[in-house]
Coordinates of C-alpha atoms and ligand atoms in Angstrom, one line a residue:
M1 CA -26.0 -11.1 -1.7
N2 CA -26.3 -7.3 -2.0
D3 CA -23.5 -4.9 -2.1
C4 CA -24.5 -1.1 -0.3
F5 CA -25.6 0.3 -3.5
G6 CA -27.3 -2.6 -4.2
V7 CA -25.8 -4.5 -6.6
D8 CA -25.1 -8.4 -6.8
A9 CA -22.0 -9.6 -5.1
T10 CA -22.0 -12.8 -5.2
E11 CA -19.4 -13.6 -7.1
L12 CA -17.7 -12.7 -4.7
K13 CA -17.5 -15.9 -3.4
K14 CA -16.0 -17.3 -6.6
K15 CA -12.5 -14.6 -6.0
K16 CA -9.7 -17.2 -5.7
L17 CA -6.3 -14.1 -5.2
W18 CA -8.0 -11.5 -2.2
L19 CA -5.9 -8.4 -2.4
F20 CA -6.6 -7.0 1.1
D21 CA -4.8 -2.8 1.6
M22 CA -3.7 -2.6 5.3
D23 CA -5.2 0.7 6.9
G24 CA -8.4 1.7 6.8
T25 CA -9.3 -1.6 5.6
I26 CA -8.0 -4.7 7.4
G27 CA -7.2 -2.0 10.3
E28 CA -5.9 0.4 11.9
E29 CA -2.4 1.2 14.7
E30 CA -2.4 -1.4 16.9
I31 CA -6.7 -2.1 16.3
L32 CA -7.6 -5.1 13.8
Y33 CA -10.8 -3.9 12.7
S34 CA -14.1 -7.3 13.2
G35 CA -15.0 -8.9 11.0
S36 CA -11.6 -8.8 10.3
L37 CA -10.5 -12.7 10.7
K38 CA -13.5 -14.4 10.2
L39 CA -12.9 -12.5 6.7
L40 CA -8.8 -14.0 5.8
N41 CA -10.7 -17.8 7.4
W42 CA -13.4 -18.0 5.2
I43 CA -10.8 -17.7 2.4
A44 CA -8.4 -20.2 3.5
D45 CA -10.8 -22.6 4.6
N46 CA -12.6 -22.5 1.0
G47 CA -9.0 -22.6 -0.9
G48 CA -8.5 -19.2 -1.1
R49 CA -4.6 -16.9 -1.1
Y50 CA -5.0 -13.4 0.7
V51 CA -2.2 -11.2 -0.1
F52 CA -2.4 -7.9 1.8
I53 CA -0.9 -5.1 -0.5
T54 CA -0.2 -2.0 0.4
N55 CA 1.4 1.2 0.0
N56 CA 3.3 1.5 3.1
S57 CA 6.6 1.5 3.5
S58 CA 7.6 3.0 7.3
K59 CA 7.5 -1.1 8.2
S60 CA 9.1 -4.0 6.6
V61 CA 8.0 -6.8 6.1
E62 CA 8.9 -8.9 9.0
D63 CA 6.8 -6.2 10.8
Y64 CA 3.7 -6.9 9.3
V65 CA 3.7 -10.6 9.7
L66 CA 4.9 -10.2 13.5
K67 CA 1.6 -7.2 13.0
V68 CA -0.5 -9.7 12.1
N69 CA 0.2 -12.9 13.4
N70 CA 0.0 -11.0 16.7
W71 CA -3.6 -10.9 15.3
G72 CA -4.3 -14.0 14.9
I73 CA -3.7 -14.0 11.8
K74 CA -1.7 -17.0 9.9
A75 CA 0.5 -14.9 7.0
D76 CA 4.5 -15.6 6.7
R77 CA 6.5 -12.8 4.4
N78 CA 4.5 -14.2 1.4
N79 CA 1.5 -13.0 2.1
F80 CA 2.8 -9.6 2.1
F81 CA 3.9 -7.6 -1.1
T82 CA 4.4 -3.5 0.5
S83 CA 5.8 -0.8 -1.6
A84 CA 8.5 -0.7 0.1
Q85 CA 9.0 -4.1 -2.0
A86 CA 7.9 -2.3 -5.5
T87 CA 10.2 0.0 -4.9
I88 CA 13.4 -2.3 -4.2
L89 CA 12.5 -3.8 -7.7
W90 CA 11.7 -1.1 -9.7
L91 CA 15.5 -0.1 -8.7
K92 CA 17.5 -3.5 -9.0
K93 CA 15.1 -3.1 -13.2
N94 CA 15.2 0.7 -14.0
M95 CA 19.0 1.9 -11.7
P96 CA 20.4 -0.8 -11.0
N97 CA 24.7 -0.5 -8.7
A98 CA 22.8 3.2 -7.9
K99 CA 23.6 5.9 -5.5
V100 CA 20.4 5.7 -3.4
Y101 CA 19.6 9.3 -0.8
C102 CA 16.7 7.8 1.3
Q103 CA 14.7 9.6 3.8
G104 CA 12.4 7.0 5.4
T105 CA 12.1 5.2 8.7
R106 CA 15.0 2.5 10.1
S107 CA 12.7 0.0 8.8
F108 CA 12.3 0.6 5.8
L109 CA 16.1 1.9 5.1
N110 CA 17.1 -1.8 6.8
E111 CA 15.0 -3.0 4.2
L112 CA 17.1 -1.6 1.2
V113 CA 20.7 -2.2 2.7
M114 CA 18.7 -6.3 3.1
E115 CA 18.6 -5.8 -0.8
N116 CA 21.7 -5.1 -1.8
I117 CA 20.7 -1.1 -2.4
D118 CA 23.7 1.5 -1.1
I119 CA 21.4 3.9 0.1
T120 CA 22.4 6.7 2.3
T121 CA 21.3 9.7 4.4
E122 CA 23.3 12.4 4.1
V123 CA 23.9 15.1 1.2
E124 CA 26.3 13.8 -0.8
P125 CA 26.5 13.1 -4.3
V126 CA 23.6 10.2 -5.5
D127 CA 21.7 9.0 -8.5
V128 CA 19.3 8.8 -6.7
V129 CA 15.8 10.9 -4.6
L130 CA 14.2 8.6 -2.5
V131 CA 10.9 9.5 0.0
G132 CA 9.3 7.0 1.2
F133 CA 6.2 7.3 4.5
D134 CA 7.8 8.8 7.7
M135 CA 6.7 8.0 11.1
E136 CA 9.8 9.4 12.4
L137 CA 10.4 12.4 10.1
T138 CA 12.7 15.9 10.9
T139 CA 13.2 18.4 9.4
S140 CA 16.7 17.7 9.5
K141 CA 15.6 14.6 6.7
V142 CA 13.9 17.2 4.9
R143 CA 16.6 20.2 5.1
N144 CA 18.8 17.1 3.1
T145 CA 16.2 15.8 0.8
C146 CA 15.7 19.5 -0.4
E147 CA 19.2 20.2 -0.6
I148 CA 19.8 17.1 -3.1
L149 CA 17.0 17.6 -5.3
S150 CA 17.9 22.5 -5.0
T151 CA 21.7 21.0 -6.1
Q152 CA 22.1 18.0 -8.0
D153 CA 20.7 16.4 -11.4
V154 CA 18.4 13.2 -10.0
M155 CA 16.2 10.9 -10.3
Y156 CA 13.5 11.8 -8.2
I157 CA 10.9 8.6 -6.7
A158 CA 8.5 7.6 -4.0
T159 CA 7.1 5.3 -2.2
N160 CA 3.9 6.1 -2.9
P161 CA 1.2 8.6 -3.3
D162 CA -1.3 8.5 -0.3
W163 CA -1.5 11.9 1.3
A164 CA -2.8 10.7 4.3
C165 CA -3.0 7.8 6.7
P166 CA -5.9 6.8 9.2
V167 CA -4.9 6.6 12.7
K168 CA -6.7 6.5 15.6
F169 CA -7.6 9.8 16.4
G170 CA -7.7 11.2 12.2
F171 CA -5.3 11.2 10.1
I172 CA -2.1 11.6 10.0
P173 CA 0.3 13.4 6.4
D174 CA 1.5 10.0 4.3
C175 CA 3.5 10.1 1.9
G176 CA 2.2 12.2 -1.1
A177 CA 1.9 14.4 1.5
I178 CA 5.4 14.5 2.7
C179 CA 5.7 15.0 -1.6
E180 CA 3.8 17.9 -1.2
M181 CA 6.1 19.7 1.4
I182 CA 8.6 19.0 -0.5
K183 CA 7.4 20.3 -4.0
R184 CA 6.5 23.9 -2.2
A185 CA 9.7 24.2 -1.0
T186 CA 12.0 22.7 -4.3
G187 CA 9.7 22.8 -7.4
K188 CA 10.7 19.2 -7.4
W189 CA 7.7 16.2 -7.9
P190 CA 8.7 12.7 -8.3
I191 CA 7.3 9.5 -10.0
F192 CA 5.7 7.5 -7.8
I193 CA 5.7 3.3 -7.2
G194 CA 2.8 1.9 -5.4
K195 CA -0.6 1.7 -6.2
P196 CA -2.3 3.0 -7.8
E197 CA 0.4 1.0 -11.1
A198 CA -0.7 -2.1 -12.6
T199 CA 1.8 -3.7 -11.1
M200 CA 1.6 -4.1 -7.5
V201 CA -1.5 -6.6 -8.5
D202 CA 0.6 -8.4 -11.7
I203 CA 3.2 -9.2 -9.6
V204 CA 1.7 -10.4 -7.0
K205 CA -0.6 -12.6 -9.9
D206 CA 2.3 -14.0 -11.6
K207 CA 4.1 -14.9 -9.3
L208 CA 1.6 -17.3 -7.6
G209 CA -0.3 -17.6 -11.1
Y210 CA -3.7 -16.6 -11.0
E211 CA -6.2 -15.5 -13.9
V212 CA -7.4 -11.9 -13.4
N213 CA -11.0 -12.9 -12.8
E214 CA -10.1 -15.2 -10.0
I215 CA -9.0 -11.9 -8.6
C216 CA -10.6 -8.9 -6.1
V217 CA -9.2 -6.1 -4.7
V218 CA -10.3 -5.3 -1.2
G219 CA -9.0 -1.3 0.0
D220 CA -10.8 1.7 1.3
R221 CA -9.1 4.5 -1.2
L222 CA -10.4 5.0 -4.3
Y223 CA -7.5 7.4 -6.3
T224 CA -4.9 4.1 -4.4
D225 CA -7.0 1.3 -3.6
I226 CA -9.5 1.0 -5.8
A227 CA -7.2 2.4 -9.1
T228 CA -5.2 -0.2 -9.0
G229 CA -7.7 -3.8 -9.5
M230 CA -9.5 -1.3 -12.3
N231 CA -5.5 -0.7 -14.1
A232 CA -5.2 -4.6 -12.9
G233 CA -8.9 -5.5 -14.7
V234 CA -9.5 -7.2 -11.4
S235 CA -12.7 -7.4 -9.1
T236 CA -12.5 -3.3 -6.6
V237 CA -14.7 -3.7 -3.6
C238 CA -13.8 -0.6 -1.7
V239 CA -14.4 -0.5 1.8
L240 CA -15.8 2.3 4.1
T241 CA -14.1 2.3 7.3
G242 CA -11.2 4.6 5.5
E243 CA -10.7 7.7 3.3
A244 CA -13.3 6.7 0.6
S245 CA -16.7 7.7 1.8
I246 CA -20.3 6.9 -0.3
H247 CA -20.2 10.1 -1.6
E248 CA -17.1 10.2 -3.4
I249 CA -17.9 7.1 -4.7
L250 CA -21.1 9.4 -6.0
E251 CA -19.3 12.1 -6.9
G252 CA -16.5 10.7 -8.7
N253 CA -14.4 9.6 -12.4
I254 CA -13.2 5.7 -9.7
K255 CA -15.8 3.5 -9.6
P256 CA -15.2 0.6 -7.3
T257 CA -17.1 -2.9 -8.5
Y258 CA -19.0 -3.3 -5.0
T259 CA -18.7 -1.5 -2.1
F260 CA -19.5 -2.4 1.1
A261 CA -20.1 -1.3 4.8
S262 CA -16.7 -3.0 6.1
V263 CA -14.8 -6.0 5.9
M264 CA -17.0 -8.3 8.3
D265 CA -20.5 -7.3 5.5
I266 CA -18.0 -9.0 3.3
Y267 CA -17.6 -11.6 4.6
N268 CA -21.7 -11.5 6.0
C269 CA -21.7 -11.5 2.1
C270 CA -19.7 -14.3 1.2
L271 CA -21.9 -17.0 4.0
Ligands
MG1 MG1 -6.0 2.2 3.7

């Protein structure tokens, strides 16, 4: 079967490791898109694996497991790799024992504490400023972040560069937009850890033992999901249920291997 542009996508049937974005790809907020469950079950029934690689650092892996289980999706901790987990690995490798000021949700802060990262949310001497996607953001948190960035020489990192997060009425500012707000005030810009870095794919690939030609990345954003697949050298599938539009795919430099209207159409292609 062909994709939206008439490209033959039958090779997708042979993929063994499917790496799915979540928001805007399989669902948004509390809604699971039609076809998601069918596609995931088809993958499992045909000897494949699915892992959700998400840039959304506002929820912990435990939160995500609960969320997708409630949707009827069979998954445990091993079915997830989040930008929060990637950030924790980055901190442990590059700045072990660092004192980290974190602007993020309670769930993200808990995840850092569970991994023995030394964190604070107060203005005090630190080594790292870490910003995550935060739906509990307050002006006092932003003020603290700006004060540290303006008065201390610190490493500045953020979980993900996404501009907007899809919600039921449209979009709200994601981590990239929050960082842009801070940049307008302080002039400081972070290093981003999550997608489009190839590490988001490489870590899962190596952990589960698959070859690049057995893997595909499915997502709704060109500059994160599709770019991370391209950077890792795997096939990419863009769905049009989230941020990317046909126009953006035609006009831009980031070209997915395949494009479908939704996950339902990927499922129909695999039958
Ligand atoms: Mg998305």
